[in-house]
mmCIF file of C-alpha atoms in Angstrom:
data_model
loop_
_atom_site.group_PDB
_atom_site.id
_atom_site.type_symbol
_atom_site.label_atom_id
_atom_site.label_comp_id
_atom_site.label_asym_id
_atom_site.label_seq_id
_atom_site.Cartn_x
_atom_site.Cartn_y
_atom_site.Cartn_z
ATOM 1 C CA UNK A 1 65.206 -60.570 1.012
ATOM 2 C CA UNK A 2 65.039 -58.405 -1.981
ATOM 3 C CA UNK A 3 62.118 -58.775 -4.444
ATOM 4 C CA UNK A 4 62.603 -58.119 -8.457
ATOM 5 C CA UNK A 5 59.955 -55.406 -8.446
ATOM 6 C CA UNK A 6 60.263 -55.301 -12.572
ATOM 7 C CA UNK A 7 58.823 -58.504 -12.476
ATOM 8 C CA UNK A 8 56.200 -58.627 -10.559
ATOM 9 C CA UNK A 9 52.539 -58.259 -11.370
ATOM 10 C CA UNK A 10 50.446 -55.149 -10.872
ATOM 11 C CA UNK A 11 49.003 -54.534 -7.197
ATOM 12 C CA UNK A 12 45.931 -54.496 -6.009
ATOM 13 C CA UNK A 13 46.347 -50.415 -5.156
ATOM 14 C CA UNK A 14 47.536 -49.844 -8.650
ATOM 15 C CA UNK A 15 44.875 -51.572 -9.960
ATOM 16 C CA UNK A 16 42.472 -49.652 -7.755
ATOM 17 C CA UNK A 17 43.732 -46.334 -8.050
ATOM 18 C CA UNK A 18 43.652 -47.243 -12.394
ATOM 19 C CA UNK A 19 39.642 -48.047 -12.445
ATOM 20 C CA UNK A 20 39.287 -45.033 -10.430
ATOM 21 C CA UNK A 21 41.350 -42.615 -13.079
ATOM 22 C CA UNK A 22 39.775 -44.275 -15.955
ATOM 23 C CA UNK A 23 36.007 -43.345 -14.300
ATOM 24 C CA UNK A 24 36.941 -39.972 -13.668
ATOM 25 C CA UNK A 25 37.992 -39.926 -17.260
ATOM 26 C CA UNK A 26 34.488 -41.423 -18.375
ATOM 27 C CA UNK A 27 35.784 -44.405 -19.874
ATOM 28 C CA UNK A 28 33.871 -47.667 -19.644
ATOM 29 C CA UNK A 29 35.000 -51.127 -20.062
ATOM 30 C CA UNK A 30 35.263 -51.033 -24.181
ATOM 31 C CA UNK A 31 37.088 -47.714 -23.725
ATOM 32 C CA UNK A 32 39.443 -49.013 -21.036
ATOM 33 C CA UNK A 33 40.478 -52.287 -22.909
ATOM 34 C CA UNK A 34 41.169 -49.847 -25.956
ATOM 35 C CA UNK A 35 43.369 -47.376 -23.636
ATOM 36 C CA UNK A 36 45.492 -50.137 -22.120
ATOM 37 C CA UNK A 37 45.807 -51.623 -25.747
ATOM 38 C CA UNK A 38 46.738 -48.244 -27.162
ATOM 39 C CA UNK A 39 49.242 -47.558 -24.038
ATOM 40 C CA UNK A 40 50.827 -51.358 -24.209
ATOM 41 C CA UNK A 41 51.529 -50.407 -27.807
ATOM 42 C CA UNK A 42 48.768 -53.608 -28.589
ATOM 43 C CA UNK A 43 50.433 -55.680 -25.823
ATOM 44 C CA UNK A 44 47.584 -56.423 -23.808
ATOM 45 C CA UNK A 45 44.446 -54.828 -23.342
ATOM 46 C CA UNK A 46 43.755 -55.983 -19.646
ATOM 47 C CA UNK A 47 44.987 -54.417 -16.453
ATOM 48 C CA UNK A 48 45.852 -58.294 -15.303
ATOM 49 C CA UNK A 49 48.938 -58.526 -17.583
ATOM 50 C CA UNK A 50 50.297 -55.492 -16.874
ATOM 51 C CA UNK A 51 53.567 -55.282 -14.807
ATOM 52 C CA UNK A 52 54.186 -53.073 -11.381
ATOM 53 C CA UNK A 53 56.404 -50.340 -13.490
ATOM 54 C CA UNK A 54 54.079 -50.710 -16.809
ATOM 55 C CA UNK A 55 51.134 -49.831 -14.128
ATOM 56 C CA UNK A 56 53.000 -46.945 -12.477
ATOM 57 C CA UNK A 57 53.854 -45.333 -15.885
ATOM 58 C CA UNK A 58 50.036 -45.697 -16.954
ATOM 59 C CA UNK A 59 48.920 -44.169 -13.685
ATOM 60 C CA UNK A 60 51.344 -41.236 -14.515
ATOM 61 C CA UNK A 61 50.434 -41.051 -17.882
ATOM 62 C CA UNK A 62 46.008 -40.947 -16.721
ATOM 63 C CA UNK A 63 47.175 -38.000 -14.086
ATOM 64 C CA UNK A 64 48.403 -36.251 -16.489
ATOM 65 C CA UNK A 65 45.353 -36.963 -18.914
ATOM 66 C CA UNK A 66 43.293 -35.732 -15.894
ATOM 67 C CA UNK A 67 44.846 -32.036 -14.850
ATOM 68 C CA UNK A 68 43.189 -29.078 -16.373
ATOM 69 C CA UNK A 69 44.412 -27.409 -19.027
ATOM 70 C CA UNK A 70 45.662 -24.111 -17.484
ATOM 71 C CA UNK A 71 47.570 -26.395 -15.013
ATOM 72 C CA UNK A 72 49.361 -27.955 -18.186
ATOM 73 C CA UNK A 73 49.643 -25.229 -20.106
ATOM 74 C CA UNK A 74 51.348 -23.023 -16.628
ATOM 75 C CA UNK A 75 53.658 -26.344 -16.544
ATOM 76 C CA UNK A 76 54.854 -26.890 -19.766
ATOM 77 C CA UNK A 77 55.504 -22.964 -19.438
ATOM 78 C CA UNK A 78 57.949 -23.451 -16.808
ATOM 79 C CA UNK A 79 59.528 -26.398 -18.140
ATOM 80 C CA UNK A 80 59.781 -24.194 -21.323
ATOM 81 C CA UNK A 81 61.304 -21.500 -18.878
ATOM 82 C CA UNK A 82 63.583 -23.983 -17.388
ATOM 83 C CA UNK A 83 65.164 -25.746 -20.735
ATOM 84 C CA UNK A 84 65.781 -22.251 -22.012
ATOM 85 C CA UNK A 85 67.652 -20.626 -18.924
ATOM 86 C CA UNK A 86 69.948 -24.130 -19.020
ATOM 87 C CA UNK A 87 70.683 -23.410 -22.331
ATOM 88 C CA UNK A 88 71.529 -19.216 -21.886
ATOM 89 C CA UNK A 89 73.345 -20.333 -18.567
ATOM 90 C CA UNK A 90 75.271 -23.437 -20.877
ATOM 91 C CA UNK A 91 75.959 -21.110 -23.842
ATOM 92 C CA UNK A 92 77.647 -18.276 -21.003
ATOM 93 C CA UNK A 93 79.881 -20.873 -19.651
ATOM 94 C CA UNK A 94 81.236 -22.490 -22.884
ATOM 95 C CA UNK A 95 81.758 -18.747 -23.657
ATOM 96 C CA UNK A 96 83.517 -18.205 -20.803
ATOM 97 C CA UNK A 97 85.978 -21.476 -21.577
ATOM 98 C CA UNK A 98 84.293 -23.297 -18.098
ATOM 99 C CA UNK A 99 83.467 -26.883 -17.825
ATOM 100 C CA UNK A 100 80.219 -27.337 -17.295
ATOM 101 C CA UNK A 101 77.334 -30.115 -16.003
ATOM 102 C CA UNK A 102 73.513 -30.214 -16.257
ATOM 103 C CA UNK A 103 73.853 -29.834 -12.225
ATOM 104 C CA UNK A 104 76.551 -27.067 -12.458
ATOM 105 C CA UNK A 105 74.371 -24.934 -14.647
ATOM 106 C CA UNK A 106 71.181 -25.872 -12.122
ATOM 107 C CA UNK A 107 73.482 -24.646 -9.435
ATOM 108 C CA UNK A 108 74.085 -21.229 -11.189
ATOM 109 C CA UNK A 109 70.654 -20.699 -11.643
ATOM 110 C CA UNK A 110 69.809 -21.449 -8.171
ATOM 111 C CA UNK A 111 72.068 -18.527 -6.890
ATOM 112 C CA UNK A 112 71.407 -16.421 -9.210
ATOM 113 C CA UNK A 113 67.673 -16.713 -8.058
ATOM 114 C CA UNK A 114 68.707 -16.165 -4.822
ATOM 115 C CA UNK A 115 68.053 -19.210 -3.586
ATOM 116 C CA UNK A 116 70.045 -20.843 -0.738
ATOM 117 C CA UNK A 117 71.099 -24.199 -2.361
ATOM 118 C CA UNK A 118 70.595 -27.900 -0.283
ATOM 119 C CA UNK A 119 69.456 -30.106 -3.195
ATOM 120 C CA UNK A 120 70.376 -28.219 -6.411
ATOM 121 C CA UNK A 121 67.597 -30.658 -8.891
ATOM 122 C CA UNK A 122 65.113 -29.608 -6.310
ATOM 123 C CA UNK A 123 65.706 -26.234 -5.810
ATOM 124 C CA UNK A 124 66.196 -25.586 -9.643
ATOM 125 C CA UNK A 125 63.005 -26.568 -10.146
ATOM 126 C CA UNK A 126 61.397 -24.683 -6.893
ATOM 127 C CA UNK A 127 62.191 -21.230 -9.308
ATOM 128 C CA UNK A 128 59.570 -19.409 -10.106
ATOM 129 C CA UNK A 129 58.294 -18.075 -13.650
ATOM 130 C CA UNK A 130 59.110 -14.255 -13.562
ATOM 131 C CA UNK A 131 62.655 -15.508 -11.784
ATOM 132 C CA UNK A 132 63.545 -17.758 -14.811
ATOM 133 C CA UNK A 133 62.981 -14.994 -17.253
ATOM 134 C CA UNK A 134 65.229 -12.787 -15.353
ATOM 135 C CA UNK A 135 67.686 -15.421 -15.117
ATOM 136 C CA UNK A 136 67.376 -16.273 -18.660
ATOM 137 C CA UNK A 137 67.611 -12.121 -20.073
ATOM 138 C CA UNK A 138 70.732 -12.114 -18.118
ATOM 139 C CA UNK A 139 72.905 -14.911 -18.998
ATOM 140 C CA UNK A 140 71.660 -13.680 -22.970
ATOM 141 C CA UNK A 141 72.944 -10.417 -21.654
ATOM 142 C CA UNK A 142 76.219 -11.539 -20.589
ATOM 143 C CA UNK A 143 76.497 -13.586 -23.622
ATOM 144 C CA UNK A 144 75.965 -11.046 -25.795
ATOM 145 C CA UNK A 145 78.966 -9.153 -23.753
ATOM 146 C CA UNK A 146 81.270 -11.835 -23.443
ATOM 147 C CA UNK A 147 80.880 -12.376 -27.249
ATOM 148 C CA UNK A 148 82.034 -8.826 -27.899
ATOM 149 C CA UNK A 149 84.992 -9.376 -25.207
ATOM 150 C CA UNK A 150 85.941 -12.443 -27.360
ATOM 151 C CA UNK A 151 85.813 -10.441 -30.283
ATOM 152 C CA UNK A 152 87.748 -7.778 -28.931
ATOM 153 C CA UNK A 153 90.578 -10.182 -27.958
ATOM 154 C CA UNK A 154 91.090 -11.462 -31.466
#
């Protein structure tokens, strides 16, 4: 029997694992009632009302909240890394005249890290910093070279 999990209520572990994020944060009850108001977009502003994904979002969302701020900053680095050596890698191949997908390019970048590919989203993001620059100064590199080729050919 399946169960619509969209519509159901939040749990008791959700709601559990929410008191505890919002203490760690130093929020009491005026403070928490604001949060959930301010998150709901003025919904609600008690945990009762809110729904299973609503709570798993929110719980996301207070993790996040709760990191340091080197740990953000180093993450929002790689991500940075990440979104810029899909776009060198994207740029190459549309140079190049190839088809390309998000995967495809994730792909590329996996073997050009040197990585052995099983699950290309996962190992994509298993590269490290230093790698993605590399990866990222090359495929500019090539572009830069195929470009000339291109205009060579004309």
């Amino acid at each position: 029997m399946e169960t619509n999990i969209k519509n159901t209520g939040i749990s008791d572990a959700q709601r559990r694992s929410l008191f505890l994020n919002f203490k760690a944060l130093g929020l009491d009850d005026d403070g928490r009632h604001y949060f959930i108001s301010d998150f709901t977009r003025g919904r609600t502003s008690s945990l009762k009302d809110l729904g299973y994904i609503e709570a798993q979002d929110l719980l996301r969302y207070l993790g996040e909240l709760r990191r340091n701020p080197q740990e953000r900053k180093r993450r929002d680095d790689l991500d940075r890394k990440r979104k810029g050596v899909m776009r060198a890698i994207g740029r190459y191949l549309e140079l190049c005249g190839i088809q390309h997908t998000a995967d495809y390019i994730k792909g590329v970048a996996v073997r050009a890290a040197g990585l052995v590919p099983t699950e290309v989203n996962h190992d994509f993001n298993r590269i490290d910093g230093a790698t993605l620059t590399r990866i990222y100064n090359e495929f500019c590199r090539k572009q830069s070279v195929q470009g000339v080729k291109t205009k060579l050919s004309k």
